[in-house]
Amino acid sequence: MTDMLNRPGARDGGQNHPPGVAPVEVTAAPTKPVVVSAVISAGACLLTGLLTCAAVAVIGWLAATFGGASGAIRAGASAWLVAHKAGVTLGGGSLTVAPLGLTLFFAWCLYRGGKSAARGSAADRTRDLILLSGVFAGVYGLGALVVALLTADGALKVSPLSAFLGAGSLALIAGTIGVLVESGAAHDIADATPSGLRDVVPAAVAAVLTVIGIASLLYGVLLAIHFSRITGMLELLDAGVIGSIVLFAICLMLIPNVILYVVAFLAGPGFQLGVGTTIAPTGVVVGNLPALPLLAAVPADGATPSYLLVLTALVPLAAGVVAGLVVARRGLAERDAEALGWDAFALRGGIAALVAGVILFALMALSGGSAGPGRMGVVGIPSALPAAGVLAAGMAIGAAITAALVASRRPAEVEADPER
């Protein structure tokens, strides 16, 4: 990518109009300085997230019979911080399990914020894009640091450094993607990437989505089977209308965490819902659980059905087959596809499986932490790395074999696509 990203229609690019036709004068939209645009967009994302969490907390306070509005707002700010992986300590327990549903919502807001900053500043130079992303992430991280300092009070403690690093990292990743997409730099980077590596990314994403999709389906089936448990929990809680809305919001925010726990279950190592607990295909030792409807699908103590052991082998293979098909389809559409042997397709499939394993490891590692004092001090996937390794190995086998078979069965002569 050159220092100046000259694209048709870019701010410093050439005019793009048919020859012989007089150019039409178009009034350019007013642009802001790079730093100003980044600050405004980051501030808007910060306020959106805080107001969303505060609104849910205030609704919960209205349903409660104790506490004050200031405490509800502080609880909303704490939830916002926890969603950015900034640990909150309250009394003798800590809360570090990020509700990934809320984290994904903030990531989407930051992505939109990055696009808005790039559009508002019309930045197209490499150094301007770097400055835009850096200021955007820095302002958002500093905002989280200030929120952490204002939220801490008495028994409630928050690490300002962890708030800055967690929020800044999320803003840097999501915001930079938005900046690159809006400015057109993402397209330039994709064009400069070798086709073999460029095809690996969509194949890896397809494999990850396949694993998560199967885990979601299994989780939905288990919830349906144990629906009576859900109704029993709701009757026990007796939260009322407003309380039920808050409970639904909490469950919605935690659904991605639970689905990732199911992924770890399918991988073999399983997950934990408390100190000394184990939920895995080889057996379940969990005891009593909090009355949270999301946990109604957790199997009872004892041995698990044998078909779940079969799923631990079939799921990664199925995801690998999907990745292999994506690699083969994209590879065969290349202009020089006839020069690629089956071994090249198999290698691409294996690399896609490795990338998918890294993505799944990152997601599983982020899904756990501490959910309170005592028994709930360990929640999540302690064996995230072995689980991701098992999934990556199975996906690599399925992807490599599928891609190689499809490539070996192609016609002797593959016509080059004139559009590529």
GROMACS .gro file of C-alpha atoms in nm:
model
  420
    1MET     CA    1   0.000   0.000   0.000
    2THR     CA    2   0.155   0.326  -0.106
    3ASP     CA    3   0.170   0.634   0.111
    4MET     CA    4  -0.107   0.790  -0.095
    5LEU     CA    5  -0.404   0.561  -0.151
    6ASN     CA    6  -0.512   0.696  -0.489
    7ARG     CA    7  -0.847   0.542  -0.577
    8PRO     CA    8  -1.116   0.669  -0.813
    9GLY     CA    9  -1.324   0.908  -0.610
   10ALA     CA   10  -1.068   0.943  -0.331
   11ARG     CA   11  -1.001   1.290  -0.202
   12ASP     CA   12  -0.668   1.326  -0.384
   13GLY     CA   13  -0.743   1.083  -0.665
   14GLY     CA   14  -0.818   1.174  -1.024
   15GLN     CA   15  -1.158   1.267  -1.155
   16ASN     CA   16  -1.350   0.967  -1.284
   17HIS     CA   17  -1.578   1.062  -1.575
   18PRO     CA   18  -1.622   0.935  -1.932
   19PRO     CA   19  -1.399   1.092  -2.199
   20GLY     CA   20  -1.562   1.366  -2.401
   21VAL     CA   21  -1.810   1.444  -2.126
   22ALA     CA   22  -1.764   1.766  -1.937
   23PRO     CA   23  -1.708   1.704  -1.567
   24VAL     CA   24  -1.991   1.809  -1.341
   25GLU     CA   25  -1.884   2.026  -1.052
   26VAL     CA   26  -1.981   1.856  -0.728
   27THR     CA   27  -1.964   2.040  -0.400
   28ALA     CA   28  -1.751   1.832  -0.165
   29ALA     CA   29  -1.888   1.763   0.179
   30PRO     CA   30  -1.707   1.960   0.450
   31THR     CA   31  -1.444   1.753   0.626
   32LYS     CA   32  -1.301   1.772   0.976
   33PRO     CA   33  -0.939   1.746   1.086
   34VAL     CA   34  -0.830   1.388   1.152
   35VAL     CA   35  -0.787   1.434   1.527
   36VAL     CA   36  -1.120   1.614   1.570
   37SER     CA   37  -1.307   1.348   1.373
   38ALA     CA   38  -1.148   1.071   1.580
   39VAL     CA   39  -1.229   1.241   1.910
   40ILE     CA   40  -1.594   1.305   1.815
   41SER     CA   41  -1.650   0.947   1.694
   42ALA     CA   42  -1.480   0.790   1.997
   43GLY     CA   43  -1.681   1.010   2.232
   44ALA     CA   44  -2.004   0.914   2.059
   45CYS     CA   45  -1.921   0.542   2.096
   46LEU     CA   46  -1.833   0.596   2.462
   47LEU     CA   47  -2.161   0.771   2.539
   48THR     CA   48  -2.366   0.517   2.345
   49GLY     CA   49  -2.226   0.226   2.544
   50LEU     CA   50  -2.251   0.396   2.883
   51LEU     CA   51  -2.607   0.517   2.825
   52THR     CA   52  -2.716   0.170   2.711
   53CYS     CA   53  -2.577   0.004   3.025
   54ALA     CA   54  -2.708   0.281   3.251
   55ALA     CA   55  -3.057   0.249   3.102
   56VAL     CA   56  -3.071  -0.126   3.171
   57ALA     CA   57  -2.938  -0.071   3.524
   58VAL     CA   58  -3.194   0.201   3.599
   59ILE     CA   59  -3.475  -0.024   3.474
   60GLY     CA   60  -3.352  -0.289   3.716
   61TRP     CA   61  -3.337  -0.033   3.995
   62LEU     CA   62  -3.700   0.063   3.928
   63ALA     CA   63  -3.796  -0.301   3.980
   64ALA     CA   64  -3.593  -0.335   4.299
   65THR     CA   65  -3.700  -0.236   4.648
   66PHE     CA   66  -3.361  -0.116   4.767
   67GLY     CA   67  -3.067   0.095   4.658
   68GLY     CA   68  -3.054   0.435   4.494
   69ALA     CA   69  -3.035   0.572   4.142
   70SER     CA   70  -2.666   0.660   4.182
   71GLY     CA   71  -2.591   0.299   4.273
   72ALA     CA   72  -2.782   0.180   3.966
   73ILE     CA   73  -2.582   0.412   3.741
   74ARG     CA   74  -2.260   0.290   3.902
   75ALA     CA   75  -2.374  -0.070   3.840
   76GLY     CA   76  -2.435   0.014   3.474
   77ALA     CA   77  -2.087   0.169   3.445
   78SER     CA   78  -1.941  -0.142   3.609
   79ALA     CA   79  -2.114  -0.364   3.353
   80TRP     CA   80  -1.972  -0.144   3.076
   81LEU     CA   81  -1.622  -0.186   3.220
   82VAL     CA   82  -1.658  -0.563   3.265
   83ALA     CA   83  -1.767  -0.594   2.901
   84HIS     CA   84  -1.429  -0.445   2.810
   85LYS     CA   85  -1.250  -0.704   3.026
   86ALA     CA   86  -1.176  -0.452   3.302
   87GLY     CA   87  -1.209  -0.658   3.619
   88VAL     CA   88  -1.437  -0.522   3.894
   89THR     CA   89  -1.381  -0.617   4.256
   90LEU     CA   90  -1.669  -0.594   4.499
   91GLY     CA   91  -1.604  -0.693   4.856
   92GLY     CA   92  -1.440  -1.035   4.863
   93GLY     CA   93  -1.524  -1.133   4.506
   94SER     CA   94  -1.427  -1.022   4.160
   95LEU     CA   95  -1.623  -1.007   3.836
   96THR     CA   96  -1.411  -1.060   3.525
   97VAL     CA   97  -1.641  -1.265   3.300
   98ALA     CA   98  -1.712  -1.032   3.009
   99PRO     CA   99  -2.069  -1.067   2.875
  100LEU     CA  100  -1.965  -1.119   2.516
  101GLY     CA  101  -2.304  -1.021   2.378
  102LEU     CA  102  -2.248  -0.674   2.521
  103THR     CA  103  -1.885  -0.678   2.406
  104LEU     CA  104  -1.994  -0.759   2.050
  105PHE     CA  105  -2.243  -0.471   2.061
  106PHE     CA  106  -1.967  -0.232   2.167
  107ALA     CA  107  -1.737  -0.371   1.898
  108TRP     CA  108  -2.006  -0.305   1.637
  109CYS     CA  109  -2.048   0.052   1.766
  110LEU     CA  110  -1.671   0.105   1.749
  111TYR     CA  111  -1.660  -0.035   1.397
  112ARG     CA  112  -1.932   0.210   1.294
  113GLY     CA  113  -1.745   0.482   1.481
  114GLY     CA  114  -1.427   0.408   1.288
  115LYS     CA  115  -1.617   0.430   0.961
  116SER     CA  116  -1.773   0.758   1.070
  117ALA     CA  117  -1.434   0.902   1.166
  118ALA     CA  118  -1.283   0.805   0.830
  119ARG     CA  119  -1.581   0.943   0.641
  120GLY     CA  120  -1.585   1.267   0.839
  121SER     CA  121  -1.213   1.335   0.793
  122ALA     CA  122  -1.187   1.195   0.436
  123ALA     CA  123  -0.846   1.060   0.538
  124ASP     CA  124  -0.670   0.862   0.265
  125ARG     CA  125  -0.299   0.892   0.338
  126THR     CA  126  -0.137   0.606   0.528
  127ARG     CA  127  -0.008   0.829   0.807
  128ASP     CA  128  -0.350   0.992   0.842
  129LEU     CA  129  -0.520   0.655   0.872
  130ILE     CA  130  -0.271   0.545   1.138
  131LEU     CA  131  -0.321   0.871   1.327
  132LEU     CA  132  -0.698   0.838   1.300
  133SER     CA  133  -0.701   0.483   1.440
  134GLY     CA  134  -0.453   0.567   1.715
  135VAL     CA  135  -0.637   0.876   1.837
  136PHE     CA  136  -0.972   0.696   1.816
  137ALA     CA  137  -0.846   0.408   2.034
  138GLY     CA  138  -0.657   0.638   2.271
  139VAL     CA  139  -0.955   0.864   2.338
  140TYR     CA  140  -1.184   0.566   2.395
  141GLY     CA  141  -0.930   0.406   2.629
  142LEU     CA  142  -0.883   0.729   2.825
  143GLY     CA  143  -1.260   0.755   2.854
  144ALA     CA  144  -1.268   0.407   3.007
  145LEU     CA  145  -0.992   0.508   3.249
  146VAL     CA  146  -1.197   0.808   3.364
  147VAL     CA  147  -1.509   0.592   3.400
  148ALA     CA  148  -1.311   0.345   3.613
  149LEU     CA  149  -1.189   0.623   3.842
  150LEU     CA  150  -1.540   0.767   3.881
  151THR     CA  151  -1.702   0.426   3.934
  152ALA     CA  152  -1.469   0.305   4.211
  153ASP     CA  153  -1.625   0.376   4.549
  154GLY     CA  154  -1.562   0.206   4.882
  155ALA     CA  155  -1.589  -0.171   4.835
  156LEU     CA  156  -1.620  -0.134   4.457
  157LYS     CA  157  -1.276  -0.124   4.298
  158VAL     CA  158  -1.175  -0.111   3.932
  159SER     CA  159  -0.823  -0.111   3.787
  160PRO     CA  160  -0.788   0.204   3.572
  161LEU     CA  161  -0.501   0.043   3.379
  162SER     CA  162  -0.702  -0.266   3.288
  163ALA     CA  163  -0.993  -0.041   3.185
  164PHE     CA  164  -0.766   0.162   2.958
  165LEU     CA  165  -0.600  -0.143   2.803
  166GLY     CA  166  -0.923  -0.341   2.756
  167ALA     CA  167  -1.126  -0.057   2.607
  168GLY     CA  168  -0.836   0.077   2.402
  169SER     CA  169  -0.760  -0.266   2.255
  170LEU     CA  170  -1.121  -0.322   2.152
  171ALA     CA  171  -1.140   0.025   1.999
  172LEU     CA  172  -0.811  -0.024   1.817
  173ILE     CA  173  -0.923  -0.352   1.658
  174ALA     CA  174  -1.284  -0.267   1.574
  175GLY     CA  175  -1.218   0.099   1.495
  176THR     CA  176  -0.924   0.024   1.269
  177ILE     CA  177  -1.132  -0.224   1.069
  178GLY     CA  178  -1.397   0.043   1.022
  179VAL     CA  179  -1.137   0.300   0.918
  180LEU     CA  180  -0.980   0.062   0.665
  181VAL     CA  181  -1.313  -0.040   0.515
  182GLU     CA  182  -1.448   0.315   0.483
  183SER     CA  183  -1.124   0.460   0.342
  184GLY     CA  184  -1.081   0.180   0.088
  185ALA     CA  185  -0.747   0.075   0.236
  186ALA     CA  186  -0.888  -0.269   0.320
  187HIS     CA  187  -0.947  -0.328  -0.051
  188ASP     CA  188  -0.591  -0.216  -0.129
  189ILE     CA  189  -0.447  -0.451   0.133
  190ALA     CA  190  -0.654  -0.741  -0.002
  191ASP     CA  191  -0.529  -0.671  -0.356
  192ALA     CA  192  -0.168  -0.668  -0.235
  193THR     CA  193  -0.207  -0.999  -0.048
  194PRO     CA  194  -0.112  -1.320  -0.235
  195SER     CA  195  -0.423  -1.502  -0.352
  196GLY     CA  196  -0.339  -1.813  -0.150
  197LEU     CA  197  -0.336  -1.623   0.179
  198ARG     CA  198  -0.631  -1.408   0.075
  199ASP     CA  199  -0.846  -1.720   0.030
  200VAL     CA  200  -0.748  -1.855   0.371
  201VAL     CA  201  -0.932  -1.585   0.568
  202PRO     CA  202  -1.287  -1.646   0.437
  203ALA     CA  203  -1.230  -2.021   0.467
  204ALA     CA  204  -1.123  -1.982   0.831
  205VAL     CA  205  -1.424  -1.761   0.905
  206ALA     CA  206  -1.653  -2.019   0.743
  207ALA     CA  207  -1.504  -2.293   0.963
  208VAL     CA  208  -1.547  -2.085   1.280
  209LEU     CA  209  -1.908  -2.003   1.191
  210THR     CA  210  -1.976  -2.371   1.123
  211VAL     CA  211  -1.847  -2.476   1.466
  212ILE     CA  212  -2.041  -2.197   1.639
  213GLY     CA  213  -2.352  -2.275   1.436
  214ILE     CA  214  -2.348  -2.643   1.535
  215ALA     CA  215  -2.285  -2.550   1.899
  216SER     CA  216  -2.577  -2.305   1.889
  217LEU     CA  217  -2.804  -2.571   1.740
  218LEU     CA  218  -2.708  -2.822   2.008
  219TYR     CA  219  -2.759  -2.565   2.281
  220GLY     CA  220  -3.102  -2.474   2.144
  221VAL     CA  221  -3.205  -2.839   2.137
  222LEU     CA  222  -3.091  -2.890   2.496
  223LEU     CA  223  -3.283  -2.581   2.607
  224ALA     CA  224  -3.597  -2.715   2.439
  225ILE     CA  225  -3.551  -3.054   2.607
  226HIS     CA  226  -3.514  -2.892   2.949
  227PHE     CA  227  -3.779  -2.625   2.901
  228SER     CA  228  -3.950  -2.731   3.223
  229ARG     CA  229  -3.635  -2.628   3.411
  230ILE     CA  230  -3.659  -2.279   3.262
  231THR     CA  231  -4.020  -2.233   3.372
  232GLY     CA  232  -3.932  -2.364   3.718
  233MET     CA  233  -3.647  -2.113   3.751
  234LEU     CA  234  -3.871  -1.826   3.641
  235GLU     CA  235  -4.135  -1.922   3.894
  236LEU     CA  236  -3.870  -1.947   4.165
  237LEU     CA  237  -3.724  -1.605   4.083
  238ASP     CA  238  -4.066  -1.433   4.055
  239ALA     CA  239  -3.895  -1.124   3.914
  240GLY     CA  240  -4.204  -0.946   3.787
  241VAL     CA  241  -4.239  -0.775   3.450
  242ILE     CA  242  -3.952  -0.527   3.479
  243GLY     CA  243  -3.730  -0.779   3.653
  244SER     CA  244  -3.800  -1.033   3.379
  245ILE     CA  245  -3.695  -0.775   3.117
  246VAL     CA  246  -3.366  -0.719   3.299
  247LEU     CA  247  -3.316  -1.094   3.337
  248PHE     CA  248  -3.379  -1.140   2.965
  249ALA     CA  249  -3.122  -0.869   2.887
  250ILE     CA  250  -2.864  -1.040   3.110
  251CYS     CA  251  -2.926  -1.376   2.943
  252LEU     CA  252  -2.903  -1.216   2.599
  253MET     CA  253  -2.563  -1.067   2.686
  254LEU     CA  254  -2.433  -1.402   2.811
  255ILE     CA  255  -2.555  -1.623   2.524
  256PRO     CA  256  -2.225  -1.597   2.328
  257ASN     CA  257  -2.034  -1.707   2.639
  258VAL     CA  258  -2.252  -2.014   2.683
  259ILE     CA  259  -2.228  -2.105   2.315
  260LEU     CA  260  -1.849  -2.092   2.337
  261TYR     CA  261  -1.870  -2.320   2.641
  262VAL     CA  262  -2.066  -2.563   2.424
  263VAL     CA  263  -1.787  -2.535   2.163
  264ALA     CA  264  -1.535  -2.637   2.431
  265PHE     CA  265  -1.767  -2.920   2.530
  266LEU     CA  266  -1.775  -3.046   2.171
  267ALA     CA  267  -1.397  -3.016   2.151
  268GLY     CA  268  -1.356  -3.256   2.445
  269PRO     CA  269  -1.192  -3.066   2.734
  270GLY     CA  270  -1.523  -2.907   2.836
  271PHE     CA  271  -1.574  -2.612   3.067
  272GLN     CA  272  -1.634  -2.514   3.430
  273LEU     CA  273  -1.917  -2.338   3.609
  274GLY     CA  274  -1.747  -2.307   3.945
  275VAL     CA  275  -1.451  -2.432   4.142
  276GLY     CA  276  -1.412  -2.810   4.119
  277THR     CA  277  -1.678  -2.853   3.849
  278THR     CA  278  -1.642  -3.026   3.512
  279ILE     CA  279  -1.883  -3.034   3.220
  280ALA     CA  280  -1.735  -3.249   2.943
  281PRO     CA  281  -1.839  -3.540   2.717
  282THR     CA  282  -1.652  -3.777   2.947
  283GLY     CA  283  -1.868  -3.684   3.246
  284VAL     CA  284  -2.036  -3.404   3.440
  285VAL     CA  285  -1.962  -3.293   3.796
  286VAL     CA  286  -2.131  -2.962   3.865
  287GLY     CA  287  -2.361  -2.975   4.169
  288ASN     CA  288  -2.596  -2.682   4.231
  289LEU     CA  289  -2.600  -2.390   3.989
  290PRO     CA  290  -2.738  -2.037   4.007
  291ALA     CA  291  -3.104  -2.008   3.902
  292LEU     CA  292  -3.022  -1.857   3.564
  293PRO     CA  293  -3.243  -1.978   3.276
  294LEU     CA  294  -2.939  -1.993   3.046
  295LEU     CA  295  -2.798  -2.276   3.258
  296ALA     CA  296  -3.107  -2.496   3.224
  297ALA     CA  297  -2.935  -2.687   2.941
  298VAL     CA  298  -2.645  -2.800   3.162
  299PRO     CA  299  -2.667  -3.180   3.200
  300ALA     CA  300  -2.706  -3.335   3.542
  301ASP     CA  301  -2.415  -3.497   3.724
  302GLY     CA  302  -2.301  -3.828   3.583
  303ALA     CA  303  -2.215  -3.980   3.248
  304THR     CA  304  -2.315  -3.805   2.926
  305PRO     CA  305  -2.484  -3.972   2.625
  306SER     CA  306  -2.244  -4.158   2.399
  307TYR     CA  307  -2.355  -3.964   2.090
  308LEU     CA  308  -2.185  -3.656   2.233
  309LEU     CA  309  -1.850  -3.834   2.204
  310VAL     CA  310  -1.923  -3.890   1.836
  311LEU     CA  311  -1.994  -3.518   1.794
  312THR     CA  312  -1.649  -3.430   1.927
  313ALA     CA  313  -1.503  -3.598   1.618
  314LEU     CA  314  -1.767  -3.503   1.362
  315VAL     CA  315  -1.798  -3.130   1.438
  316PRO     CA  316  -1.438  -3.026   1.361
  317LEU     CA  317  -1.435  -3.251   1.055
  318ALA     CA  318  -1.756  -3.091   0.927
  319ALA     CA  319  -1.611  -2.743   0.983
  320GLY     CA  320  -1.296  -2.852   0.798
  321VAL     CA  321  -1.502  -2.975   0.503
  322VAL     CA  322  -1.669  -2.634   0.480
  323ALA     CA  323  -1.331  -2.460   0.491
  324GLY     CA  324  -1.194  -2.696   0.226
  325LEU     CA  325  -1.487  -2.627  -0.005
  326VAL     CA  326  -1.436  -2.250   0.031
  327VAL     CA  327  -1.063  -2.285  -0.041
  328ALA     CA  328  -1.128  -2.502  -0.347
  329ARG     CA  329  -1.402  -2.282  -0.489
  330ARG     CA  330  -1.196  -1.964  -0.457
  331GLY     CA  331  -0.876  -2.130  -0.571
  332LEU     CA  332  -1.029  -2.283  -0.883
  333ALA     CA  333  -1.162  -1.941  -0.982
  334GLU     CA  334  -0.811  -1.793  -0.998
  335ARG     CA  335  -0.657  -1.704  -1.330
  336ASP     CA  336  -0.363  -1.940  -1.280
  337ALA     CA  337  -0.564  -2.220  -1.120
  338GLU     CA  338  -0.435  -2.476  -1.371
  339ALA     CA  339  -0.085  -2.428  -1.230
  340LEU     CA  340  -0.193  -2.525  -0.879
  341GLY     CA  341  -0.170  -2.889  -0.776
  342TRP     CA  342  -0.383  -3.068  -0.523
  343ASP     CA  343  -0.108  -3.028  -0.264
  344ALA     CA  344  -0.133  -2.647  -0.287
  345PHE     CA  345  -0.506  -2.667  -0.215
  346ALA     CA  346  -0.444  -2.905   0.076
  347LEU     CA  347  -0.188  -2.664   0.222
  348ARG     CA  348  -0.432  -2.375   0.198
  349GLY     CA  349  -0.695  -2.583   0.374
  350GLY     CA  350  -0.454  -2.666   0.655
  351ILE     CA  351  -0.358  -2.299   0.698
  352ALA     CA  352  -0.726  -2.199   0.708
  353ALA     CA  353  -0.785  -2.456   0.983
  354LEU     CA  354  -0.491  -2.316   1.182
  355VAL     CA  355  -0.628  -1.961   1.152
  356ALA     CA  356  -0.973  -2.085   1.258
  357GLY     CA  357  -0.818  -2.253   1.562
  358VAL     CA  358  -0.646  -1.930   1.663
  359ILE     CA  359  -0.975  -1.739   1.634
  360LEU     CA  360  -1.160  -1.997   1.841
  361PHE     CA  361  -0.886  -1.995   2.104
  362ALA     CA  362  -0.908  -1.616   2.138
  363LEU     CA  363  -1.286  -1.630   2.173
  364MET     CA  364  -1.280  -1.911   2.428
  365ALA     CA  365  -1.008  -1.740   2.631
  366LEU     CA  366  -1.213  -1.419   2.646
  367SER     CA  367  -1.532  -1.599   2.753
  368GLY     CA  368  -1.420  -1.698   3.102
  369GLY     CA  369  -1.308  -1.546   3.428
  370SER     CA  370  -1.452  -1.498   3.774
  371ALA     CA  371  -1.826  -1.459   3.832
  372GLY     CA  372  -1.818  -1.373   4.200
  373PRO     CA  373  -1.682  -1.492   4.535
  374GLY     CA  374  -1.637  -1.846   4.658
  375ARG     CA  375  -1.750  -2.126   4.433
  376MET     CA  376  -1.813  -1.903   4.130
  377GLY     CA  377  -1.454  -1.780   4.128
  378VAL     CA  378  -1.371  -1.997   3.825
  379VAL     CA  379  -1.606  -1.991   3.526
  380GLY     CA  380  -1.516  -2.062   3.168
  381ILE     CA  381  -1.275  -2.278   2.971
  382PRO     CA  382  -0.948  -2.339   3.160
  383SER     CA  383  -0.829  -2.571   2.882
  384ALA     CA  384  -0.898  -2.327   2.599
  385LEU     CA  385  -0.567  -2.398   2.426
  386PRO     CA  386  -0.610  -2.780   2.418
  387ALA     CA  387  -0.972  -2.734   2.305
  388ALA     CA  388  -0.865  -2.505   2.021
  389GLY     CA  389  -0.587  -2.747   1.930
  390VAL     CA  390  -0.828  -3.039   1.905
  391LEU     CA  391  -1.064  -2.836   1.688
  392ALA     CA  392  -0.781  -2.710   1.466
  393ALA     CA  393  -0.647  -3.062   1.415
  394GLY     CA  394  -0.987  -3.199   1.314
  395MET     CA  395  -1.056  -2.901   1.088
  396ALA     CA  396  -0.713  -2.935   0.925
  397ILE     CA  397  -0.782  -3.298   0.835
  398GLY     CA  398  -1.124  -3.219   0.690
  399ALA     CA  399  -1.009  -2.904   0.507
  400ALA     CA  400  -0.695  -3.053   0.356
  401ILE     CA  401  -0.865  -3.370   0.233
  402THR     CA  402  -1.170  -3.186   0.096
  403ALA     CA  403  -0.968  -2.919  -0.084
  404ALA     CA  404  -0.730  -3.179  -0.231
  405LEU     CA  405  -1.015  -3.404  -0.349
  406VAL     CA  406  -1.204  -3.119  -0.515
  407ALA     CA  407  -0.886  -2.997  -0.684
  408SER     CA  408  -0.792  -3.343  -0.808
  409ARG     CA  409  -1.137  -3.398  -0.962
  410ARG     CA  410  -1.139  -3.074  -1.165
  411PRO     CA  411  -1.136  -3.094  -1.545
  412ALA     CA  412  -0.803  -3.126  -1.718
  413GLU     CA  413  -0.822  -2.768  -1.845
  414VAL     CA  414  -0.968  -2.493  -1.632
  415GLU     CA  415  -1.073  -2.186  -1.821
  416ALA     CA  416  -0.939  -1.867  -1.677
  417ASP     CA  417  -1.198  -1.625  -1.553
  418PRO     CA  418  -1.160  -1.311  -1.769
  419GLU     CA  419  -1.294  -1.096  -1.487
  420ARG     CA  420  -1.006  -1.185  -1.254
   0.00000   0.00000   0.00000
